[in-house]
Amino acid sequence: MSNILEKIPTFVYWIRLLRTSLPDLLRGQITGAKQWKVVLAASDLPENVTLEIASAVHHTKLWPRERLDIARELVDHFQDAIEAGNTPEDAIRLFGDPQAAAKLIRRAKRRCRPLWWQAWWWISRSTAALLGIYLALILWLGGVKPQVTTDYFAVLNEGALDAPVEDRAWPIYLDIARSIYIQKNEGTAGLADSPIEFEWEPHWDEMSKQEAATWLAQRQDLIKRVRQAATKPALGVQLNAGQQVFSNFDPVTGELLSTAISAEERREASLYSTLLGHVQSMRGYVRLLRHDAIAAAERGDREIAVADIVAMLSVSDHAGQGGNFLVAGLVRMACESLAMQTVNEVMAEHPHLFTTDDLATLAHAFAAIEYPSDCWLGGERFAFYDSLQRLYSDNGDGDGFVTAEGIRKLQEYASHNNIEAIVASERSLPGVIEATIPVLYFAVASRQEVREMYDRFIMLAVADATTPLYQWKHRWGAAENYLETQFGSMDKQLRYYPISLLAPGITPATNAFHRAHGQRDGVLVGLALELYRRDQGNWPASLEELSPRWLPKIPVDQINGGPLGYRIIDGKPIVYSLGVDSDDDGGRLPPCCEGDIAKYRVHSPYQREATPHASDEDGDWVLWSLAPSVGDAENVATEQEVTTP
Amino acid sequence: MKLERELMRGAGPTAVMQILSAGEKYGYELVEALSSKSGGILAMGQSTLYPMLYNLESKGLVKSRIDKSGPRARRYYRLTSKGQRKLANDARQWSELFEAFKSLDVLPGGTAPAGGMA
């Protein structure tokens, strides 16, 4: 018996422990579950009163400890009320509605809870509200799809087929490609591999002049057809997505396999998917003509040499007509540069080859080169607008927000069409991008804002290309400066992600634009010098003597804005820009060129001294030289008579 | 006459604090005091007293303790120093309110010009 009595407190404790709810245990309180009912049951109040109290306490839905306190207090209240002479029914009536009381008690008691609970309550409710709003945003924003409303392929191709069929070069190029393809794959059973640029050109640098001449002699039919294509004023082709025409021929019949894509595929494809493989093929034709011109000059065939050089310019122009894209423009300028280089080399090697009429023909051909006012950025602009309509929603006013589908497309663009990366992104958990859309809605700039920023960027790029280098106010151009200042930081790169990802590398393009102008000036001056010399019997004392008879207007230095440098070295003229260091080095190339004119880096002289490679640019940009070796100009000057008019 | 609920919402806490300023009291005692000392005007539903006390306690204006010395344990409420300051402030505001009502002739003893309310 005494043993049992000793164990009762422990026994009661364990009972209480077992009857304590888990939340109370976690709070370190051993309250005993439903302890408040025990209190009610232990009171001597009438049943109707205890039921009233029980109803009130139960509906408070408070913590057990709180309910216990309230139950005790209400028991006291009703006991006092009855002791004061009220009947239980009066006491109940005077007390009021227990459920209304429970509501008020609950609200008040929760205000008494500790600070950590208050904080948790507000944070959890706020979080739940925010989550709710976030989910609603996901449902609303995630369901919005981009609307492709403008067919930018049609815009790009506008006017492409305006020229009559007989004035289009494309059918001839296609025929040339077919014959090359068939010849390459002759004897191949079944469909051959279809490389994007099937190799038909020899490795010119590895061939001797004799080998090159032999190779060319065996392909005169091909060269004649290229010259024939060059006579056509227009390229005459419409671009399309996924069109790669030079590798889709049946190797047996030579028939062009269909490259047509369905209207649905066309709607799905963006302008960035336009393939311009034919542009690179034309570069091959230009190299073909160059080497043929050199071979013709070697054997004294001036007519072919002139025809080839003029054809080089025409084929270059065709390359530039390929969609008005920047890459097409760059290829065109590179091809024209080859033509200029060819003229210079031929005249240096064979000073008596061309007649005066030949020189005039060449001068007119080079003078006729025109550069588009938008510097081949028109196609880039259309491609960007096309991307915007595939990335963003459309509110009908030209504005919208980036969509989940748009984010996926940006992932594709970022992977540079890497198949593995695309497949990996497609395997990512569905809905992950949709879940981030509300964040991106605020993080990524709107469609209108992105478009405005991009338009400004293009405007600055066009201005860079059309503003002389010596008038630039930024080292790498206003467009590059704009990119750096507007999109240099991480948050801005995210905000204007489409621009960060899709804006073309402008600096090389705008510099190429100025290089092309400078080189053309050099060729025109060079041809004019030769015409002067043949007419007057000697080189002019200064370039001003060429104007206006041999050259309507004397060009200025593209880099410095001053007069071009002009010297006679060993009886041969050299025309040059003073270069980015604005220092007359007598036509000596800087060390960075390693003797190769093509390696001269054309850029603005603005703040040149601040660049790390300033000393490496000490030299001149040679535009035209009949001297034996431009790299040895300085050495020649020390050994032989140099006249500086 | 009992006060309307909206009026009681503002007057009730002040009345409770005033009663507690005389000394600590338990719940039913407060109910009786409110009714008897105000002539029944400030008699509130008994179920609203306890939430009011809990609210006052959460604001630190009153404090409660359990007294187990009597025949049964009771929870007593007393006014804190903060509650005393609040009571004084409320009393001043009510006084100003009454003066304003007097001026408007809402209450008798006002100084409004003859002819009724301006």
XYZ file of C-alpha atoms in Angstrom, chain A residues 57-435:
379
model
C -13.889 27.191 -24.592
C -14.067 24.675 -27.400
C -14.804 27.293 -30.026
C -11.868 29.442 -29.015
C -9.602 26.871 -30.748
C -6.756 28.123 -28.656
C -3.803 26.256 -27.253
C -4.715 23.742 -24.533
C -2.956 25.830 -21.913
C -4.953 28.884 -22.913
C -8.175 26.923 -22.934
C -7.394 25.676 -19.481
C -6.983 29.257 -18.215
C -10.199 30.358 -19.839
C -12.110 27.372 -18.569
C -10.979 28.068 -15.019
C -11.866 31.737 -15.321
C -15.298 31.064 -16.738
C -15.967 28.440 -14.092
C -15.108 31.075 -11.465
C -17.332 33.590 -13.216
C -20.372 31.357 -13.283
C -19.775 30.183 -9.745
C -19.628 33.841 -8.623
C -22.748 34.590 -10.636
C -24.694 31.766 -9.023
C -23.380 32.661 -5.555
C -24.574 36.223 -6.204
C -28.086 34.901 -6.478
C -28.510 34.380 -10.159
C -30.091 31.251 -11.457
C -27.997 29.219 -13.832
C -30.319 30.267 -16.644
C -29.939 33.943 -15.745
C -26.190 33.542 -15.520
C -26.148 31.955 -18.964
C -28.385 34.711 -20.359
C -26.296 37.458 -18.824
C -23.126 35.903 -20.174
C -24.279 35.990 -23.775
C -23.632 33.920 -26.862
C -20.754 31.514 -26.095
C -19.624 31.293 -29.689
C -19.499 35.055 -30.055
C -17.597 35.143 -26.799
C -15.235 32.465 -28.080
C -14.450 34.537 -31.117
C -13.651 37.606 -29.056
C -11.657 35.608 -26.526
C -9.663 33.943 -29.274
C -8.735 37.228 -30.861
C -7.785 38.765 -27.539
C -5.843 35.784 -26.247
C -3.783 35.562 -29.401
C -2.683 39.120 -28.848
C -1.228 37.947 -25.554
C 0.911 35.318 -27.171
C 4.690 35.792 -27.216
C 6.474 37.911 -29.767
C 7.926 34.968 -31.642
C 4.424 33.633 -32.236
C 3.206 37.013 -33.422
C 6.106 37.229 -35.825
C 5.526 33.690 -37.034
C 1.829 34.373 -37.508
C 2.403 37.482 -39.611
C 5.229 35.914 -41.577
C 3.256 32.750 -42.321
C 0.177 34.658 -43.362
C 2.199 37.067 -45.460
C 4.084 34.187 -47.027
C 0.877 32.346 -47.763
C -0.613 35.484 -49.281
C 2.479 36.083 -51.356
C 2.516 32.454 -52.432
C -1.088 32.755 -53.404
C -0.389 35.856 -55.408
C 2.664 34.172 -56.926
C 0.653 31.120 -57.923
C -2.002 33.322 -59.420
C 0.697 35.143 -61.377
C 2.114 31.828 -62.571
C -1.290 30.744 -63.785
C -1.953 34.045 -65.472
C 1.481 34.786 -66.914
C 2.490 31.210 -67.575
C -0.436 30.654 -69.827
C 0.345 33.577 -72.087
C 1.985 32.639 -75.373
C 3.850 34.828 -77.810
C 1.943 35.806 -80.919
C 3.837 35.824 -84.178
C 2.022 38.556 -86.049
C 4.632 39.791 -88.503
C 6.265 37.636 -91.126
C 9.730 39.114 -91.062
C 10.895 36.755 -93.751
C 8.484 38.548 -96.043
C 9.853 41.876 -94.870
C 13.404 40.690 -95.401
C 12.661 39.319 -98.841
C 10.771 42.369 -99.986
C 12.076 43.316 -103.365
C 14.362 40.295 -103.621
C 12.567 39.054 -106.726
C 11.768 42.424 -108.232
C 14.455 42.014 -110.868
C 13.438 40.088 -113.987
C 14.568 36.484 -114.057
C 17.168 37.228 -116.694
C 18.765 39.788 -114.372
C 19.073 37.418 -111.434
C 22.346 35.746 -110.621
C 20.898 33.112 -108.337
C 19.874 30.546 -110.960
C 23.433 30.575 -112.280
C 24.950 30.177 -108.833
C 22.573 27.308 -108.200
C 23.641 25.632 -111.399
C 27.293 26.122 -110.503
C 26.696 24.576 -107.087
C 24.855 21.640 -108.627
C 27.636 20.815 -111.040
C 30.256 21.134 -108.306
C 28.213 18.895 -106.034
C 27.666 16.261 -108.682
C 31.327 16.303 -109.640
C 32.368 15.926 -106.024
C 29.966 13.077 -105.323
C 30.301 11.314 -108.659
C 30.005 7.597 -108.286
C 28.601 7.812 -104.808
C 25.785 5.373 -104.262
C 22.737 6.711 -102.552
C 22.586 10.047 -100.848
C 25.944 11.509 -100.124
C 26.816 13.451 -97.049
C 25.609 16.989 -97.232
C 28.212 19.257 -95.723
C 27.100 22.793 -95.283
C 30.110 24.004 -97.219
C 31.276 21.237 -99.402
C 34.902 21.722 -100.154
C 35.646 22.318 -103.790
C 38.319 24.971 -103.507
C 41.946 23.980 -103.469
C 44.253 25.144 -100.727
C 45.482 28.175 -102.583
C 48.206 28.989 -100.064
C 49.762 25.579 -100.546
C 49.833 25.761 -104.311
C 52.564 27.232 -106.418
C 51.648 29.643 -109.185
C 52.100 26.901 -111.747
C 49.900 24.465 -109.872
C 47.243 27.098 -109.450
C 47.378 27.940 -113.145
C 46.988 24.290 -114.064
C 44.065 23.845 -111.722
C 42.377 26.957 -113.071
C 42.923 25.953 -116.676
C 40.936 22.784 -116.035
C 37.979 24.748 -114.674
C 37.546 27.543 -117.137
C 33.924 26.583 -117.715
C 33.232 27.052 -114.025
C 35.006 30.407 -114.001
C 33.108 31.573 -117.079
C 29.828 30.796 -115.393
C 30.886 32.710 -112.303
C 31.718 35.690 -114.505
C 28.348 35.269 -116.167
C 26.605 35.343 -112.794
C 28.604 38.429 -111.923
C 27.100 40.311 -114.841
C 23.656 40.102 -113.299
C 22.713 43.165 -111.273
C 20.642 41.346 -108.672
C 21.154 38.224 -106.658
C 17.452 37.356 -106.890
C 16.899 34.905 -104.069
C 14.468 34.788 -101.226
C 15.813 33.609 -97.928
C 14.028 31.158 -95.755
C 14.537 29.369 -92.542
C 16.675 26.310 -92.748
C 17.397 26.886 -96.381
C 20.744 25.475 -97.262
C 20.548 25.133 -100.972
C 24.065 24.194 -101.783
C 23.933 20.795 -100.199
C 20.549 19.464 -101.111
C 21.099 18.032 -104.536
C 20.385 14.526 -105.594
C 23.874 13.160 -106.337
C 22.621 11.110 -109.262
C 20.155 13.360 -111.037
C 21.465 16.656 -109.777
C 17.963 17.708 -109.021
C 17.565 20.205 -106.240
C 15.875 18.501 -103.354
C 13.009 20.360 -101.887
C 13.973 22.809 -99.209
C 10.528 24.218 -98.871
C 9.195 24.330 -95.374
C 5.586 24.319 -94.366
C 3.794 27.444 -93.301
C 3.750 26.087 -89.766
C 7.498 25.502 -89.792
C 8.003 28.967 -91.190
C 5.934 30.451 -88.386
C 8.021 28.542 -85.879
C 11.368 29.495 -87.361
C 12.908 32.813 -86.480
C 14.985 35.013 -88.700
C 18.030 33.969 -86.744
C 17.630 30.498 -88.194
C 18.190 31.840 -91.684
C 21.117 30.035 -93.171
C 23.496 32.074 -95.268
C 25.805 29.358 -96.510
C 25.592 30.749 -100.022
C 27.343 33.892 -98.774
C 30.428 31.889 -97.861
C 30.236 30.080 -101.207
C 30.428 33.413 -102.965
C 33.537 34.146 -101.013
C 34.946 31.023 -102.605
C 33.988 32.306 -106.056
C 35.690 35.612 -105.325
C 38.886 33.776 -104.376
C 38.555 31.734 -107.548
C 38.328 34.899 -109.633
C 41.234 36.463 -107.772
C 43.561 33.604 -108.529
C 42.352 33.457 -112.079
C 43.069 37.181 -112.428
C 46.561 36.686 -111.053
C 47.130 33.741 -113.391
C 45.806 35.774 -116.313
C 48.159 38.623 -115.417
C 51.038 36.154 -115.299
C 50.387 35.081 -118.851
C 49.707 38.674 -119.970
C 45.961 38.286 -120.518
C 44.810 41.775 -119.407
C 41.231 41.328 -120.599
C 40.647 38.317 -118.394
C 42.424 39.950 -115.482
C 40.204 43.042 -115.695
C 37.082 40.949 -116.213
C 37.923 38.838 -113.188
C 38.560 41.839 -110.940
C 35.335 43.532 -112.005
C 33.496 40.242 -111.507
C 34.948 40.009 -108.004
C 33.223 43.263 -107.143
C 29.926 42.059 -108.566
C 30.036 38.751 -106.736
C 30.941 40.658 -103.575
C 27.869 42.790 -104.082
C 25.763 39.653 -104.493
C 27.096 38.331 -101.208
C 26.044 41.554 -99.512
C 22.545 41.202 -100.905
C 22.123 38.040 -98.850
C 19.438 39.282 -96.487
C 21.144 42.516 -95.493
C 22.623 40.754 -92.514
C 25.783 41.892 -90.856
C 27.643 38.712 -91.769
C 26.683 39.231 -95.406
C 28.040 42.747 -95.227
C 31.246 41.625 -93.613
C 31.744 38.963 -96.265
C 31.063 41.511 -98.977
C 33.615 43.936 -97.560
C 36.148 41.134 -97.194
C 35.582 40.125 -100.815
C 35.917 43.702 -102.014
C 39.108 43.973 -100.034
C 40.393 40.937 -101.928
C 39.550 42.660 -105.187
C 41.453 45.773 -104.116
C 44.369 43.679 -102.985
C 44.348 41.852 -106.328
C 44.501 45.087 -108.305
C 47.357 46.307 -106.163
C 49.289 43.053 -106.515
C 48.781 42.791 -110.259
C 49.851 46.366 -110.845
C 52.844 45.927 -108.571
C 53.932 42.761 -110.358
C 52.890 43.767 -113.873
C 52.982 47.576 -114.033
C 52.463 47.643 -117.805
C 49.710 45.046 -118.074
C 46.651 47.257 -117.942
C 45.862 49.797 -120.579
C 44.645 53.261 -119.707
C 41.126 52.161 -120.556
C 41.542 49.157 -118.269
C 42.591 51.466 -115.433
C 39.610 53.702 -116.072
C 37.283 50.680 -116.104
C 38.685 49.493 -112.811
C 38.484 52.967 -111.298
C 34.858 53.294 -112.273
C 34.098 49.835 -110.907
C 35.623 50.650 -107.525
C 34.107 54.117 -107.415
C 30.669 52.603 -108.013
C 30.820 50.642 -104.779
C 28.037 51.854 -102.548
C 27.519 51.054 -98.930
C 24.008 50.832 -97.466
C 23.089 53.601 -95.071
C 22.184 51.136 -92.343
C 25.521 49.348 -92.678
C 23.892 45.907 -93.065
C 22.205 46.256 -89.717
C 18.745 46.282 -91.255
C 18.625 42.504 -91.361
C 19.885 42.323 -87.795
C 17.136 44.698 -86.719
C 14.460 42.578 -88.383
C 15.893 39.468 -86.804
C 15.753 41.092 -83.398
C 12.185 42.287 -83.884
C 11.281 38.795 -85.023
C 12.841 37.390 -81.888
C 10.928 39.825 -79.725
C 7.614 38.668 -81.113
C 8.652 35.084 -80.348
C 9.848 35.835 -76.851
C 7.269 38.304 -75.611
C 3.542 38.534 -75.282
C 1.727 41.177 -77.276
C -0.724 43.575 -75.695
C -1.673 45.028 -79.044
C 0.279 48.243 -78.424
C 3.701 46.853 -79.145
C 4.372 46.036 -75.513
C 4.356 42.834 -73.525
C 6.302 40.685 -71.094
C 8.702 37.812 -71.576
C 6.878 34.470 -71.713
C 7.874 30.993 -70.583
C 8.145 29.982 -74.199
C 10.357 32.983 -74.761
C 12.691 31.930 -71.988
C 13.042 28.521 -73.604
C 13.899 30.162 -76.881
C 16.493 32.323 -75.192
C 18.009 29.168 -73.750
C 18.268 27.801 -77.275
C 19.871 30.959 -78.539
C 22.291 30.956 -75.625
C 23.299 27.404 -76.435
C 24.080 28.544 -79.975
C 21.893 25.759 -81.244
C 24.043 23.206 -79.476
C 21.896 20.125 -79.839
C 23.030 18.567 -76.601
C 22.273 21.719 -74.686
C 18.847 21.976 -76.284
C 18.026 18.382 -75.455
C 19.259 18.917 -71.910
C 17.025 21.945 -71.508
C 14.070 20.020 -72.896
C 14.660 17.318 -70.328
C 14.555 19.784 -67.486
C 11.652 19.501 -65.123
C 8.448 20.726 -66.732
C 7.058 23.825 -65.163
C 10.365 25.069 -63.812
C 10.426 27.989 -66.207
C 6.738 28.702 -65.644
C 7.441 28.827 -61.912
